Tab-separated table of N, CA and C in Angstrom:
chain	number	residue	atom	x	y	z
F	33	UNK	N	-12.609	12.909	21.471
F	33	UNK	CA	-11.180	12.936	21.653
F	33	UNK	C	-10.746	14.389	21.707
F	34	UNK	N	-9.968	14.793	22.574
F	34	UNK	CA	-9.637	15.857	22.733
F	34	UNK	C	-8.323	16.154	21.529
F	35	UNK	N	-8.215	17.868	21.164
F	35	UNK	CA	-7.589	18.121	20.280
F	35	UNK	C	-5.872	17.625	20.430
F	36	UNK	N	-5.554	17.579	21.707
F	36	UNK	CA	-4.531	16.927	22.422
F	36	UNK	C	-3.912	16.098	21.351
F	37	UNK	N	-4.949	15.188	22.065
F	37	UNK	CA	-4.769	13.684	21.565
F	37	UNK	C	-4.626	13.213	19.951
F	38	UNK	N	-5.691	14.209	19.734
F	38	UNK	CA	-5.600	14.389	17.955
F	38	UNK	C	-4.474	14.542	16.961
F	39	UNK	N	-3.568	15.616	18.336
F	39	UNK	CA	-2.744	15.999	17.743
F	39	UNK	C	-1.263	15.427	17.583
F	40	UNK	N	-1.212	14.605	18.970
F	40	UNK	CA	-0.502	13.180	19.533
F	40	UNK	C	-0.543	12.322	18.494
F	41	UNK	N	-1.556	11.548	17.768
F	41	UNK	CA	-1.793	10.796	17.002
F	41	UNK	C	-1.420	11.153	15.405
F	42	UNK	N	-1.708	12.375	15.769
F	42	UNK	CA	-1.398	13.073	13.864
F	42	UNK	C	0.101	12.937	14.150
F	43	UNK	N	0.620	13.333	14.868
F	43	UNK	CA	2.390	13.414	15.312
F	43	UNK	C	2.888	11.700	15.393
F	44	UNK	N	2.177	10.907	15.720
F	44	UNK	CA	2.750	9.681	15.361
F	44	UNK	C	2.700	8.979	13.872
F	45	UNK	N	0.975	9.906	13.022
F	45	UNK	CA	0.812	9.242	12.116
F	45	UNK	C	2.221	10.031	10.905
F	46	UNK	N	2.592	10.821	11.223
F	46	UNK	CA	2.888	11.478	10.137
F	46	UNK	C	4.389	10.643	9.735
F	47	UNK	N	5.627	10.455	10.686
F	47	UNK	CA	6.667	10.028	10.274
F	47	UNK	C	6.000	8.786	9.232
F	48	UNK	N	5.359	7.287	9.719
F	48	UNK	CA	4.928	6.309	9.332
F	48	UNK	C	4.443	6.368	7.469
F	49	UNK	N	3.340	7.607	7.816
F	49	UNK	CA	2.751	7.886	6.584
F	49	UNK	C	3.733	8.296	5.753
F	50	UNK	N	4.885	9.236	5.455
F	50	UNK	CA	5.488	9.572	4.792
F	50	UNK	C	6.338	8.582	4.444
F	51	UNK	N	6.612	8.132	5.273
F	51	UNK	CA	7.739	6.923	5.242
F	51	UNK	C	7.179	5.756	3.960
F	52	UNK	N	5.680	5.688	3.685
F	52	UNK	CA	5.119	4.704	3.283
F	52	UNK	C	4.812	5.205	1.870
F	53	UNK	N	4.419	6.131	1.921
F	53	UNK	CA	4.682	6.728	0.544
F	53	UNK	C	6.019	7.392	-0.308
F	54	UNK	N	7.279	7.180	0.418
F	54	UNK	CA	8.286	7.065	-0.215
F	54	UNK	C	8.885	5.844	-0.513
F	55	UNK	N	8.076	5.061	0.623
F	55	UNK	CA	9.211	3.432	0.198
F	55	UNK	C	8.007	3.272	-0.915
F	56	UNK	N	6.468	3.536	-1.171
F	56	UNK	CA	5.660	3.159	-2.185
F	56	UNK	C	6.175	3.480	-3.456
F	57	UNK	N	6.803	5.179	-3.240
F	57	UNK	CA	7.542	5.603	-4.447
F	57	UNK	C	8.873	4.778	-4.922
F	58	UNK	N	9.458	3.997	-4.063
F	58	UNK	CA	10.578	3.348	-4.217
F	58	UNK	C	10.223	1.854	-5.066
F	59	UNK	N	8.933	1.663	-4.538
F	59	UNK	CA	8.616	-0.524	-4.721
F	59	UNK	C	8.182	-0.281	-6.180
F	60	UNK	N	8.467	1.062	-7.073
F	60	UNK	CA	7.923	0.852	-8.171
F	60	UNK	C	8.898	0.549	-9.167
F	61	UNK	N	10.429	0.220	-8.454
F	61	UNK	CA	11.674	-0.304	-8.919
F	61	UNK	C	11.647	-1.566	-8.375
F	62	UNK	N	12.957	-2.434	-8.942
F	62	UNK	CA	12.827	-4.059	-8.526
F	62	UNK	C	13.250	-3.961	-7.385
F	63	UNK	N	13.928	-3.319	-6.491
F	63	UNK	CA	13.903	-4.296	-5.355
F	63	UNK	C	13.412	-3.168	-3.817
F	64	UNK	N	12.432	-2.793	-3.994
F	64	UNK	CA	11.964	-1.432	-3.074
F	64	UNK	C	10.728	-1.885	-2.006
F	65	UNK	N	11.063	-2.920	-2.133
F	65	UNK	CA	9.269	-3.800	-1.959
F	65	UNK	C	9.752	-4.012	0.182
F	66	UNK	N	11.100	-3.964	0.940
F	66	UNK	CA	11.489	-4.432	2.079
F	66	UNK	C	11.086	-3.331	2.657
F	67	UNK	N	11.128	-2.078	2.340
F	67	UNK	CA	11.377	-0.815	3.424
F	67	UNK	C	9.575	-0.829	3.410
F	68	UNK	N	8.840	-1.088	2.323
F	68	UNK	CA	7.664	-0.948	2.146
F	68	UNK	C	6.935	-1.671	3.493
F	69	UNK	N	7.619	-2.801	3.294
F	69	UNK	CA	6.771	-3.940	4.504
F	69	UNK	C	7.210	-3.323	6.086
F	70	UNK	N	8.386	-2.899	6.167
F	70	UNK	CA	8.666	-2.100	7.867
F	70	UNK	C	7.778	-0.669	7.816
F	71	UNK	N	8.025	-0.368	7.206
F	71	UNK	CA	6.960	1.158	7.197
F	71	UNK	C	5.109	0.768	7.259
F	72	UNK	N	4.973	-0.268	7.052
F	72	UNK	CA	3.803	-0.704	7.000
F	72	UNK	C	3.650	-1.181	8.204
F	73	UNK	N	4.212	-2.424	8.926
F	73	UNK	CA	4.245	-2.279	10.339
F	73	UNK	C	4.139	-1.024	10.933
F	74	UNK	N	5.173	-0.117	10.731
F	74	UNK	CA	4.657	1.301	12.011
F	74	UNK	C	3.416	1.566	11.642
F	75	UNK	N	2.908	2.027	10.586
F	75	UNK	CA	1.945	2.842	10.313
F	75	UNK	C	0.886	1.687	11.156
F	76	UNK	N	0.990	0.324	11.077
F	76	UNK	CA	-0.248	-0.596	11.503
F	76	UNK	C	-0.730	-0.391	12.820
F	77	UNK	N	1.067	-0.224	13.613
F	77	UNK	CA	0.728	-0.457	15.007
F	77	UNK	C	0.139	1.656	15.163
F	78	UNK	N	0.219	2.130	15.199
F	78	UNK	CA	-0.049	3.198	15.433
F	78	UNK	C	-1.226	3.144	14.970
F	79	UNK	N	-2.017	2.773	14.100
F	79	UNK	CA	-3.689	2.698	13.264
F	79	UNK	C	-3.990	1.688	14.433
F	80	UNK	N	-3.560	0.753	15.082
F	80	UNK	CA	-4.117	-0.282	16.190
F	80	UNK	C	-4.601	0.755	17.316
F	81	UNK	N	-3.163	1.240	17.489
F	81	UNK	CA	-3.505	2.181	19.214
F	81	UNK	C	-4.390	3.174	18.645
F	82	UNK	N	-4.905	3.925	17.698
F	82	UNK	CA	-6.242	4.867	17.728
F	82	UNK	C	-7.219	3.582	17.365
F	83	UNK	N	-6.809	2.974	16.969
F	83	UNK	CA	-8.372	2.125	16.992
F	83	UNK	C	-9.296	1.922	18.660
F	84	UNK	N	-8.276	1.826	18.982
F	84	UNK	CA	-8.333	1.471	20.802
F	84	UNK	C	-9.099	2.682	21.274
F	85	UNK	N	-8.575	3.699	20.925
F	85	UNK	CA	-9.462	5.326	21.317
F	85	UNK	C	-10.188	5.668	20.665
F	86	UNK	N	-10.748	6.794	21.489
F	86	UNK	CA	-12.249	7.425	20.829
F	86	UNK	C	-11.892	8.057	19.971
F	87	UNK	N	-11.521	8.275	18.863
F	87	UNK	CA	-10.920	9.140	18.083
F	87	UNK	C	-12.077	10.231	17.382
F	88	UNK	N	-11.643	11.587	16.923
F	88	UNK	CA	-12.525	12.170	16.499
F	88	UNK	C	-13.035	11.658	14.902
F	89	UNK	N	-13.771	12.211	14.025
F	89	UNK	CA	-14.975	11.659	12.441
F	89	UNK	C	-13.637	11.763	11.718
F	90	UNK	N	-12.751	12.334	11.637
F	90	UNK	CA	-11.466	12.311	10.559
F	90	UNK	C	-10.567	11.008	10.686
F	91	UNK	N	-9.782	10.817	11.599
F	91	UNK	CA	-9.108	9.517	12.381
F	91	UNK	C	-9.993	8.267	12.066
F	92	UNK	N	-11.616	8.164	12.674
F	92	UNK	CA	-12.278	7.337	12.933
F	92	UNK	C	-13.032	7.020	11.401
F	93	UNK	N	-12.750	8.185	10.714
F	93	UNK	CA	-12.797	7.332	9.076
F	93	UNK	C	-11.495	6.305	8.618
F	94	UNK	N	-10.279	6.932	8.889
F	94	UNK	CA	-9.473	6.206	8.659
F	94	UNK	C	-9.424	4.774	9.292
F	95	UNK	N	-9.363	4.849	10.328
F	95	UNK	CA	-9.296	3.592	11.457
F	95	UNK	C	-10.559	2.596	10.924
F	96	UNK	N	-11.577	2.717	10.146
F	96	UNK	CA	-12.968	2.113	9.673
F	96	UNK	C	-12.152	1.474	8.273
F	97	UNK	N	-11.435	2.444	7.711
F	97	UNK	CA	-10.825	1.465	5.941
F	97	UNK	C	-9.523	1.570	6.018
F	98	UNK	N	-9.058	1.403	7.160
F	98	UNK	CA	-7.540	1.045	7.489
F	98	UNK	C	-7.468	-0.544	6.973
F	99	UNK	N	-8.513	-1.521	7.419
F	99	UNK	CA	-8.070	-2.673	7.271
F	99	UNK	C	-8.253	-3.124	5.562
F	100	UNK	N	-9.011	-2.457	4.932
F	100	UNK	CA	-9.000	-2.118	3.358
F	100	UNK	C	-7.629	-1.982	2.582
F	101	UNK	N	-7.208	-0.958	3.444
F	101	UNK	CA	-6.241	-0.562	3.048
F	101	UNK	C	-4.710	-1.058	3.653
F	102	UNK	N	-5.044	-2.175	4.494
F	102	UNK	CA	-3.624	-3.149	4.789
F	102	UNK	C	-3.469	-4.452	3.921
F	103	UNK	N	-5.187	-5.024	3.332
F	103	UNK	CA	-5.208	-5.973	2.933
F	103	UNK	C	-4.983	-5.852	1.352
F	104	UNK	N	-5.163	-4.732	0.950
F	104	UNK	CA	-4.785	-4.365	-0.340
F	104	UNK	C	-3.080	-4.157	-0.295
F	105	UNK	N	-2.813	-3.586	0.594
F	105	UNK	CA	-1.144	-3.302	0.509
F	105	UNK	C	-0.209	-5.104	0.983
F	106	UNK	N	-0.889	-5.966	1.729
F	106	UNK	CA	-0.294	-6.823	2.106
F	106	UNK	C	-0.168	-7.612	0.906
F	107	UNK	N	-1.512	-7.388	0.003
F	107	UNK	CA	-1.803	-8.166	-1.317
F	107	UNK	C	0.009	-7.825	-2.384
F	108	UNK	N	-0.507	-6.385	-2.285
F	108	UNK	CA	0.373	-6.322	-3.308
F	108	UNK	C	1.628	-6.580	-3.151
F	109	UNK	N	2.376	-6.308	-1.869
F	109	UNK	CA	3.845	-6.842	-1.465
F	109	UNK	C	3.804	-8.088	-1.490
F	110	UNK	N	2.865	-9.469	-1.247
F	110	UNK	CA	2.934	-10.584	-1.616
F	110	UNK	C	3.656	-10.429	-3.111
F	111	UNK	N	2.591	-10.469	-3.634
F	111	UNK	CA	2.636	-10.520	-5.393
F	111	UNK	C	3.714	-9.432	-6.048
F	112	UNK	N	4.738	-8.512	-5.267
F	112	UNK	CA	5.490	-7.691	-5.261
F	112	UNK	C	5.395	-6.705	-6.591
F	113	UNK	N	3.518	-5.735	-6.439
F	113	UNK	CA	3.556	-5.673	-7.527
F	113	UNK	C	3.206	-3.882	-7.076
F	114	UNK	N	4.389	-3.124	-7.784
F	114	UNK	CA	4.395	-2.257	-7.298
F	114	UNK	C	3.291	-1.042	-7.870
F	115	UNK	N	2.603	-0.902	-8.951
F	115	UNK	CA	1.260	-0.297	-9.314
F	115	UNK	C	0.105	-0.871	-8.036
F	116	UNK	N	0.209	-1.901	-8.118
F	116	UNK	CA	-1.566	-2.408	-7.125
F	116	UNK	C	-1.060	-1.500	-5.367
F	117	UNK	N	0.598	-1.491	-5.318
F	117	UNK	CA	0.796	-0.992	-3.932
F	117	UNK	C	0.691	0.556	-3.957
F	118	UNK	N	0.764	1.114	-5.127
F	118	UNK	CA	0.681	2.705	-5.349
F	118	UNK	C	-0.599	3.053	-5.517
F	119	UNK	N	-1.716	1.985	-6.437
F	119	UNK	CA	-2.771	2.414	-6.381
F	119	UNK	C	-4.055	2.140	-4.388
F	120	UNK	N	-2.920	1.383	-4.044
F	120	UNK	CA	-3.315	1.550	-2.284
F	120	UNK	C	-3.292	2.642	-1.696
F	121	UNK	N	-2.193	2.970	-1.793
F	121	UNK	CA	-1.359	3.859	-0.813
F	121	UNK	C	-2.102	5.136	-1.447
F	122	UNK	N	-2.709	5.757	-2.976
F	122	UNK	CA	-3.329	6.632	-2.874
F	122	UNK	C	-4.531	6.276	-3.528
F	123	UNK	N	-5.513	5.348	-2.802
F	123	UNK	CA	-6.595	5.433	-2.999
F	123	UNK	C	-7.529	6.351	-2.534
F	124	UNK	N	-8.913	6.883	-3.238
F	124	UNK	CA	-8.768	8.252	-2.708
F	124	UNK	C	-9.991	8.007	-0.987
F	125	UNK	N	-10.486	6.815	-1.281
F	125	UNK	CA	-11.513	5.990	-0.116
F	125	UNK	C	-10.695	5.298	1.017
F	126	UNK	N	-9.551	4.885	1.116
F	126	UNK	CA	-8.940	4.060	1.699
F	126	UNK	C	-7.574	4.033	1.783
F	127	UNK	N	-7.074	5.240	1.229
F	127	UNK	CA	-5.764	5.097	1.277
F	127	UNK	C	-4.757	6.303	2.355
F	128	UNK	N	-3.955	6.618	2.306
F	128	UNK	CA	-3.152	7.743	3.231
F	128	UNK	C	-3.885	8.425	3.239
F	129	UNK	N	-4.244	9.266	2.001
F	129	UNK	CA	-4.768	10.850	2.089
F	129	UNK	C	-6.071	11.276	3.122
F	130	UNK	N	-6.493	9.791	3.713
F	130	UNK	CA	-7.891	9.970	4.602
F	130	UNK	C	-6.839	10.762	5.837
F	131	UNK	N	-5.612	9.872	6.091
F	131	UNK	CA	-4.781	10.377	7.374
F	131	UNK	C	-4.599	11.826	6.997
F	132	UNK	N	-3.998	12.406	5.568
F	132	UNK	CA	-3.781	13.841	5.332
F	132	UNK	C	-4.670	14.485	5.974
F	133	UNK	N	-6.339	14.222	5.463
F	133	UNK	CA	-7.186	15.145	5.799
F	133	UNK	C	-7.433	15.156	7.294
F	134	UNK	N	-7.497	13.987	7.735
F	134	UNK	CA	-7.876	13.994	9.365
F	134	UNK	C	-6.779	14.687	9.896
F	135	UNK	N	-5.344	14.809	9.532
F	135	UNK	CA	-4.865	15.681	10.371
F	135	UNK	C	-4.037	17.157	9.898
F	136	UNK	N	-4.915	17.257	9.030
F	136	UNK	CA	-5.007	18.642	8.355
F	136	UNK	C	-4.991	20.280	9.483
F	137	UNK	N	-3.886	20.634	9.391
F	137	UNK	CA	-3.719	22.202	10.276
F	137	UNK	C	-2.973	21.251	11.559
F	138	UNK	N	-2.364	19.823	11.571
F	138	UNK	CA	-1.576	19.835	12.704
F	138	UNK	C	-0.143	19.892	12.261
F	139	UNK	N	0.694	19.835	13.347
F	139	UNK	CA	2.296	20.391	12.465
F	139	UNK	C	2.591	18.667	12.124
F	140	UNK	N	3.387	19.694	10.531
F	140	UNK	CA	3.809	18.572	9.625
F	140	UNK	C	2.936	18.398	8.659
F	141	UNK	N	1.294	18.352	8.742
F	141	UNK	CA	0.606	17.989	8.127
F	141	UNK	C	0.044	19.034	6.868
């Protein structure tokens, strides 16, 4: 994947990602658990379209325990339990921070 593209993708991942770790910071009050589930959609569909591409070893770790890390977050907004959704969102194998590092030195990141 060209750095382009890398950088295209880091620029889509970043609004999503932030977004998900503030509504995460939010679902740890009673009723924070809605913005959690729309921010989770973006971040999904955007983890779909690099799945689709060749992405470079940073991305293409993420895109490998992305689905780890939807089924743990879908878990916990079921059960609306806002520790199991914080301990998702920064797991250190499966959670955002794989996106931090993969797009580490692009703007924003």
């Amino acid at each position: 994947m060209s750095d382009d593209a890398t950088a295209e993708l880091c620029s889509r991942f970043r609004g999503p990602v932030m977004d998900v770790v503030a509504a995460a910071i939010g679902a740890q009050g009673a009723d924070g658990f809605l913005p959690v589930s729309q921010t989770v959609e973006r971040l999904r569909a955007v983890t779909s379209d690099a799945t689709a591409l060749s992405v470079d070893a940073g991305l293409a770790r993420w895109t490998a325990s992305a689905p780890v890390f939807f089924a743990e977050v879908d878990r916990a907004l079921e059960h609306r339990d806002g520790p199991a959704l914080w301990a998702a969102v920064t797991h250190p194998e499966h959670g955002v921070d794989l996106l931090g590092k993969a797009c580490t030195g692009h703007p924003g990141w």
